XYZ file of C-alpha atoms in Angstrom:
502
model
C 24.867 0.131 -11.317
C 23.636 1.723 -14.489
C 21.858 4.914 -15.312
C 19.994 6.341 -18.387
C 22.152 6.982 -21.456
C 24.244 10.073 -21.516
C 25.158 10.248 -17.814
C 28.683 9.929 -16.829
C 29.701 7.002 -14.510
C 31.110 9.288 -12.069
C 27.603 10.891 -11.517
C 26.381 7.750 -9.922
C 29.125 6.933 -7.323
C 29.813 8.100 -3.844
C 33.012 9.111 -2.293
C 34.651 5.659 -2.539
C 33.596 4.898 -6.054
C 30.659 2.493 -5.054
C 26.912 2.834 -4.967
C 25.213 1.155 -2.016
C 22.635 -1.394 -3.159
C 20.093 -3.614 -1.700
C 20.845 -7.309 -1.107
C 19.998 -9.211 -4.570
C 18.195 -12.468 -4.830
C 16.995 -12.045 -1.218
C 13.311 -12.828 -2.004
C 11.239 -15.040 -4.448
C 7.960 -14.783 -6.017
C 5.757 -15.817 -3.012
C 7.821 -13.527 -0.797
C 7.188 -10.504 -3.065
C 3.420 -11.578 -3.096
C 3.328 -11.723 0.680
C 4.963 -8.345 1.107
C 2.483 -6.775 -1.378
C -0.650 -8.484 0.120
C 0.623 -7.393 3.648
C 0.035 -3.856 2.680
C -3.552 -4.636 1.810
C -3.921 -6.036 5.295
C -7.000 -8.528 4.448
C -8.388 -8.882 7.895
C -8.158 -4.967 8.553
C -9.766 -4.373 5.115
C -12.503 -6.843 5.761
C -13.508 -6.055 9.456
C -12.522 -2.506 9.286
C -13.905 -1.397 5.876
C -16.659 -3.737 4.947
C -19.081 -2.943 7.837
C -18.630 0.909 6.961
C -19.342 0.208 3.288
C -22.476 -1.745 4.143
C -23.842 0.805 6.767
C -22.955 4.155 5.008
C -21.937 3.188 1.528
C -23.561 0.780 -1.014
C -25.301 -1.555 1.449
C -25.253 -5.134 0.561
C -23.558 -4.258 -2.723
C -20.193 -3.912 -0.839
C -18.922 -7.147 -2.470
C -19.811 -5.713 -5.925
C -17.708 -2.724 -5.103
C -14.672 -5.088 -4.700
C -15.375 -6.695 -7.945
C -15.519 -3.379 -9.753
C -12.260 -2.307 -8.105
C -10.606 -5.608 -8.786
C -11.397 -5.178 -12.587
C -10.107 -1.580 -12.654
C -6.914 -2.453 -10.788
C -6.296 -5.368 -12.936
C -6.605 -3.202 -16.099
C -4.270 -0.579 -14.385
C -1.678 -3.544 -13.608
C -1.718 -4.506 -17.176
C 0.127 -1.371 -18.113
C 2.194 -1.155 -14.858
C 3.478 -4.665 -15.321
C 4.257 -4.089 -18.957
C 6.694 -1.304 -17.684
C 7.997 -3.347 -14.974
C 9.355 -5.924 -17.612
C 11.632 -3.257 -18.881
C 12.496 -1.230 -15.673
C 13.652 -2.619 -12.308
C 14.140 -0.065 -9.675
C 13.349 0.128 -5.876
C 11.910 3.453 -6.504
C 8.933 1.882 -8.424
C 6.650 4.777 -9.290
C 9.578 7.247 -8.914
C 11.574 5.322 -11.678
C 8.697 4.408 -13.802
C 7.328 8.073 -14.097
C 10.770 9.429 -14.511
C 11.399 7.318 -17.564
C 7.783 7.823 -18.960
C 7.095 11.410 -18.320
C 10.404 12.960 -17.373
C 12.633 13.752 -14.379
C 10.548 16.491 -13.002
C 7.301 14.554 -13.030
C 9.328 11.614 -11.656
C 10.703 13.557 -8.588
C 7.354 14.899 -7.864
C 5.640 11.603 -7.919
C 8.485 10.038 -5.986
C 8.136 12.657 -3.019
C 4.302 11.871 -3.134
C 4.693 8.084 -2.909
C 7.371 8.506 -0.084
C 5.063 10.916 1.671
C 2.136 8.447 1.393
C 4.271 5.470 2.844
C 5.651 7.638 5.483
C 2.115 8.548 6.870
C 0.693 5.156 6.389
C 2.901 3.557 9.094
C 1.756 5.829 11.970
C -1.943 5.357 10.577
C -1.533 1.583 11.043
C 0.157 1.853 14.410
C -2.765 3.744 15.535
C -5.430 0.965 14.524
C -2.974 -1.747 15.815
C -2.656 -0.133 19.172
C -6.421 0.199 19.289
C -7.122 -3.403 18.430
C -4.391 -4.511 21.018
C -5.743 -2.355 23.905
C -9.320 -3.388 23.387
C -8.704 -7.192 22.768
C -6.501 -7.474 25.776
C -9.142 -5.730 27.956
C -11.953 -7.770 26.580
C -10.267 -11.092 26.930
C -8.092 -10.531 30.063
C -9.444 -7.555 31.902
C -5.930 -6.017 31.731
C -5.730 -2.396 30.587
C -2.469 -1.409 28.728
C -2.298 2.138 27.370
C -2.259 2.498 23.605
C 1.134 4.046 23.462
C 2.809 1.084 24.977
C 1.689 -0.939 21.936
C 2.612 1.797 19.650
C 6.185 1.665 21.013
C 6.214 -2.033 20.566
C 5.213 -1.858 16.966
C 7.814 0.825 16.226
C 10.488 -1.471 17.453
C 9.277 -4.603 15.613
C 9.207 -2.649 12.346
C 12.451 -1.009 12.738
C 14.046 -4.257 13.567
C 12.525 -6.026 10.656
C 13.802 -3.528 8.263
C 17.266 -3.428 9.691
C 17.975 -7.226 9.168
C 16.718 -7.190 5.603
C 13.690 -8.044 3.535
C 14.066 -11.919 4.115
C 13.470 -11.372 7.838
C 10.453 -9.367 7.240
C 9.179 -11.914 4.753
C 9.283 -14.650 7.272
C 7.442 -12.727 9.815
C 4.722 -11.644 7.320
C 4.183 -15.241 5.934
C 3.180 -16.384 9.342
C 1.044 -13.394 10.238
C -0.739 -13.399 6.838
C -1.320 -17.161 6.810
C -3.164 -17.046 9.996
C -5.479 -14.078 9.287
C -6.295 -15.461 5.850
C -7.070 -18.771 7.334
C -9.545 -17.485 10.019
C -11.466 -15.346 7.449
C -11.387 -18.244 4.944
C -12.876 -20.601 7.682
C -15.676 -18.214 8.193
C -16.570 -17.724 4.585
C -16.283 -21.425 3.721
C -18.419 -22.455 6.586
C -21.180 -20.051 5.688
C -20.999 -21.501 2.051
C -21.113 -25.131 3.266
C -24.144 -24.141 5.574
C -26.009 -22.920 2.442
C -25.342 -19.161 2.729
C -27.035 -18.085 6.090
C -30.656 -17.328 6.943
C -31.671 -16.010 3.638
C -29.640 -18.572 1.602
C -27.412 -17.602 -1.232
C -28.269 -14.466 -3.171
C -26.456 -12.947 -6.147
C -27.337 -9.288 -5.125
C -24.186 -8.606 -3.284
C -22.032 -9.552 -6.189
C -24.230 -7.785 -8.960
C -21.963 -4.995 -10.329
C -24.953 -2.730 -10.787
C -25.436 -2.769 -6.922
C -21.853 -1.349 -6.543
C -23.407 2.015 -7.642
C -26.509 2.033 -5.415
C -26.966 2.626 -1.652
C -26.599 5.490 0.617
C -23.289 6.712 -0.659
C -22.015 4.515 -3.614
C -19.041 6.705 -3.979
C -18.022 6.108 -0.456
C -18.372 2.342 -0.794
C -16.368 2.219 -3.949
C -13.699 4.388 -2.399
C -13.332 2.205 0.562
C -13.033 -0.774 -1.950
C -10.020 0.796 -3.732
C -8.565 1.865 -0.284
C -8.496 -1.826 0.677
C -5.840 -2.349 -2.041
C -3.503 0.404 -1.210
C 0.137 -0.782 -1.437
C -0.441 -3.732 -3.958
C 1.901 -1.849 -6.381
C 4.694 -2.126 -3.814
C 5.702 -5.431 -5.637
C 7.811 -3.157 -7.897
C 9.921 -1.757 -5.175
C 11.168 -5.315 -4.251
C 12.513 -5.859 -7.904
C 16.092 -5.164 -6.930
C 15.971 -7.822 -4.153
C 14.174 -10.412 -6.014
C 15.084 -13.298 -8.110
C 14.661 -12.778 -11.789
C 12.553 -9.516 -11.224
C 11.398 -8.983 -14.747
C 9.405 -12.154 -14.615
C 8.533 -12.090 -10.933
C 7.257 -8.553 -10.403
C 4.718 -8.683 -13.156
C 3.381 -12.076 -11.875
C 3.397 -10.991 -8.184
C 1.468 -7.878 -9.080
C -1.269 -9.635 -10.970
C -1.392 -12.447 -8.327
C -1.804 -9.709 -5.580
C -4.531 -7.827 -7.537
C -6.583 -10.847 -8.516
C -5.841 -13.073 -5.548
C -6.821 -10.502 -3.011
C -9.681 -9.477 -5.162
C -11.276 -12.819 -5.376
C -10.776 -13.200 -1.550
C -12.438 -9.901 -0.739
C -15.306 -10.615 -2.831
C -15.890 -14.020 -1.511
C -15.323 -13.158 2.123
C -17.425 -10.027 2.100
C -20.260 -11.767 0.188
C -20.183 -14.683 2.753
C -20.190 -12.325 5.804
C -23.270 -10.495 4.429
C -25.021 -13.887 3.382
C -24.185 -15.433 6.892
C -25.759 -12.332 8.652
C -28.611 -12.293 6.231
C -28.988 -9.894 3.371
C -32.100 -8.468 4.798
C -30.515 -7.781 8.258
C -26.939 -6.861 7.165
C -27.193 -3.075 6.946
C -28.859 -2.958 10.412
C -26.131 -5.227 11.912
C -23.355 -3.212 10.324
C -24.828 0.006 11.502
C -25.608 -1.075 15.175
C -22.502 -3.206 15.863
C -19.898 -3.131 12.973
C -17.737 -6.067 13.910
C -20.821 -8.190 14.502
C -20.981 -8.446 10.726
C -18.060 -10.821 10.876
C -18.112 -12.031 14.484
C -21.690 -13.099 14.182
C -21.318 -15.500 11.211
C -18.000 -16.557 12.727
C -19.265 -17.466 16.054
C -22.497 -19.255 14.545
C -20.755 -21.305 11.814
C -17.149 -21.838 13.117
C -17.389 -21.306 16.891
C -16.826 -18.760 19.725
C -13.108 -19.752 19.737
C -12.691 -18.421 16.158
C -13.952 -14.979 17.270
C -11.396 -14.768 19.995
C -8.740 -15.777 17.489
C -10.031 -13.257 14.936
C -9.574 -10.443 17.597
C -6.092 -11.451 17.892
C -5.534 -11.645 14.318
C -6.855 -8.132 13.800
C -3.856 -7.217 15.773
C -1.357 -9.112 13.936
C -2.902 -8.106 10.572
C -2.467 -4.477 11.387
C 1.041 -5.244 12.512
C 1.860 -6.884 9.300
C 0.349 -4.062 7.353
C 2.316 -1.572 9.298
C 5.633 -3.640 8.885
C 5.100 -3.605 5.079
C 4.448 0.084 4.815
C 7.631 0.781 6.944
C 9.567 -1.341 4.505
C 8.073 0.651 1.532
C 8.869 4.019 3.036
C 12.392 2.991 3.668
C 12.875 1.844 0.245
C 11.487 5.125 -1.347
C 13.716 7.177 0.847
C 16.608 4.831 -0.028
C 15.831 5.368 -3.757
C 15.812 9.180 -3.333
C 18.843 9.179 -1.144
C 21.201 7.110 -3.311
C 20.747 9.274 -6.187
C 21.715 12.381 -4.148
C 18.560 14.345 -4.613
C 20.057 16.132 -1.632
C 23.790 15.579 -1.263
C 23.520 14.848 2.463
C 21.229 11.975 1.678
C 23.666 9.954 -0.210
C 25.775 8.846 2.658
C 22.861 8.651 5.000
C 19.441 7.263 3.904
C 21.175 6.280 0.462
C 23.293 3.758 2.217
C 22.604 0.014 2.941
C 23.769 -2.130 5.676
C 27.074 -3.840 4.817
C 26.092 -7.262 5.951
C 22.289 -7.368 5.512
C 22.002 -5.257 2.502
C 19.004 -3.405 3.916
C 18.128 0.432 3.856
C 18.828 0.390 7.599
C 19.459 4.079 7.836
C 16.301 5.074 5.899
C 14.425 2.589 8.077
C 15.539 4.395 11.368
C 14.666 7.725 9.713
C 11.210 6.425 9.151
C 10.908 5.168 12.669
C 11.807 8.646 13.921
C 9.423 10.437 11.661
C 6.692 7.886 12.723
C 7.219 8.425 16.419
C 7.167 12.244 16.016
C 3.815 12.124 14.080
C 2.348 9.806 16.663
C 3.470 12.048 19.525
C 1.912 15.100 17.647
C -1.309 13.446 17.378
C -1.209 12.272 20.904
C -0.515 15.880 22.168
C -3.433 17.055 20.051
C -5.663 14.661 21.829
C -6.421 12.550 18.910
C -7.851 9.086 19.424
C -5.332 6.479 17.915
C -8.201 4.989 15.604
C -10.822 7.661 14.844
C -8.152 10.401 14.750
C -4.656 9.086 13.869
C -5.537 6.069 11.718
C -8.477 7.670 9.923
C -6.861 11.001 9.108
C -3.394 9.796 7.983
C -4.933 6.946 5.969
C -6.961 9.447 4.063
C -4.103 11.663 3.596
C -1.709 8.804 2.325
C -4.418 7.250 0.252
C -5.003 10.520 -1.795
C -1.256 10.921 -2.305
C -0.753 7.465 -3.723
C -3.908 7.537 -5.729
C -2.655 10.509 -7.612
C 0.707 8.766 -8.200
C -1.101 5.686 -9.598
C -2.987 7.831 -12.040
C 0.192 9.683 -13.202
C 1.930 6.321 -13.603
C -0.787 5.141 -15.941
C -0.162 7.988 -18.219
C 3.645 7.493 -17.811
C 3.166 4.101 -19.293
C 1.547 5.448 -22.428
C 4.461 7.876 -22.916
C 7.134 5.467 -22.223
C 6.256 2.816 -24.805
C 5.761 5.590 -27.415
C 9.138 7.000 -26.951
C 11.254 4.256 -25.537
C 9.824 1.026 -26.888
C 7.636 1.634 -29.979
C 8.419 -1.961 -31.051
C 6.722 -3.273 -27.992
C 3.612 -1.298 -28.170
C 0.270 -3.203 -27.993
C -3.089 -1.785 -28.489
C -4.361 -3.009 -25.145
C -1.301 -3.505 -22.892
C 0.356 -0.166 -23.528
C -2.418 2.060 -24.761
C -6.041 1.074 -23.769
C -5.244 -0.517 -20.351
C -3.108 2.328 -19.052
C -5.543 4.943 -20.450
C -8.573 3.437 -18.899
C -6.542 2.786 -15.606
C -5.374 6.398 -15.384
C -8.838 7.782 -16.034
C -10.298 5.254 -13.459
C -7.649 6.365 -10.809
C -8.397 9.977 -11.321
C -12.193 9.124 -10.810
C -11.226 7.349 -7.567
C -9.354 10.342 -6.480
C -12.594 12.443 -7.149
C -14.581 9.886 -5.081
C -12.061 10.437 -2.143
C -12.338 14.258 -2.460
C -16.171 14.275 -2.443
C -16.431 11.697 0.313
C -13.655 12.872 2.541
C -15.922 14.167 5.173
C -17.961 11.015 5.372
C -14.922 8.793 5.398
C -13.427 10.724 8.294
C -16.475 10.197 10.493
C -15.983 12.169 13.770
C -13.029 13.831 12.352
C -14.966 15.476 9.480
C -14.125 18.846 10.798
C -10.460 18.296 11.551
C -7.815 20.817 10.278
C -5.806 17.880 9.049
C -8.762 16.661 6.862
C -9.247 20.142 5.562
C -5.630 20.543 4.784
C -5.309 17.167 3.115
C -5.586 18.293 -0.623
C -3.424 21.203 0.050
C -0.644 18.928 1.660
C -0.628 16.614 -1.359
C -0.496 19.569 -3.747
C 2.318 21.179 -1.735
C 4.499 17.988 -1.816
C 3.968 17.715 -5.559
C 4.787 21.310 -6.054
C 7.845 20.968 -3.977
C 9.078 18.016 -6.314
C 8.376 19.957 -9.486
C 10.118 23.149 -8.097
C 13.092 21.304 -6.790
C 13.626 19.278 -10.034
C 13.670 22.469 -12.038
C 16.197 23.971 -9.534
C 18.451 20.945 -10.186
C 17.934 21.191 -13.849
C 19.332 24.666 -13.905
C 21.916 24.525 -10.885
C 23.001 20.816 -10.667
C 22.408 19.191 -14.148
C 24.424 16.047 -13.242
C 22.138 15.473 -10.232
C 19.223 16.164 -12.162
C 20.043 13.556 -15.007
C 20.109 10.992 -12.111
C 16.616 11.415 -10.983
C 14.734 8.208 -11.174
C 17.267 6.494 -13.497
C 19.354 4.454 -11.170
C 18.821 0.703 -11.727
C 20.902 -2.340 -11.194
C 23.141 -3.309 -14.045
C 21.943 -6.848 -14.315
C 18.330 -5.471 -14.418
C 18.796 -2.332 -16.369
C 16.197 -0.686 -18.503
C 15.957 -2.394 -21.693
């Protein structure tokens, strides 16, 4: 292992003189892309977000919202990937921000990112359990309580992380391929049939219409929400082959590939329903916006398949978030942020090279959160999923904004010879400001996004919880700086020797 200049080798080893590391060369370019796209959960983003965007956001301009979000995220990714060519760390944002803005900002951001991914998993288990319970009841008449499916998903996620990223990758390849196929089948069929009852119209993809409608801010927020997790490519750097080339490529493929797919599928869903009728359909029966065109242009069998793929899609998303949370915990643990963490969550499996203990800790935390929401009487979808997704999204958007500004500082102080007017100045500056604007959209539209939970204590506490986690990181980093300077020097600076910061 290697750390930043000036840190003694002994500061980065545990009791037996070794640092536990993730398994190298375990995953290739496509594997990293699949892991990142899984966090976006295309079928959940489409069937869950688009109807709400159409009915309560920017109407038929929903596809344009995805177009705007894709451009902004691509600009953000230019700076993000420029930094990824220099730094490879499973801590991703934690490492990037530590190098760019200093260890204090790095620890605060690392805790925020960990917090976000920790709460994303129970959120996805909530929507997975809802989809599974409803689909089984609709298609077989059998009722299984949602908590039974929650236990099943907990077990699948824990197992996947225990046996390493390559096992999770194989599962996600199958799950993602099927959900993307059925959505593409609907969209392509609509296109081949001339675009639905009103034919092809360009209004849904006119960028101007992204800023119109009942609540344009709400529509734009949901568009950005649909990409949450795309930046997770960076946290698989230590486990990928030739990470300094793979991670930048995987990030841009994830942003642009998912973006084009979102724009096309949402456009064809609206076109297949009929532009004149789309808002009413999305309001009266949200899923009909996708089920209607699928049944008409592909067949009823595809609707049945789509229902099952909504289950597997949310499973894939939850599994990817579980992996992300475990890796952030591992990154914090191996550096001994708290001494007790180094030989617990900071350890990897001797055979599989996986963050197995961190994965188990994440499983326990998820189970406790689900139990708390169940005891509070929250619905697994309208309560657990919605509230925790908003909480995690606010945290990760703040971190993304800070990361953009870290890119600006990093190239000015570490690699002035690599500075570029667009890649390391304009792109991260525009990306950072845009991310702050998205945080503003979230804050101003939280109540509408939460729906029936608009008066929830958890929702009202969301900004304060995010601020508290960040403040904890700042405060603890300052404590380490004064009381444990050797541990402070390690914050966000541990990278693999063969992929060290350069």
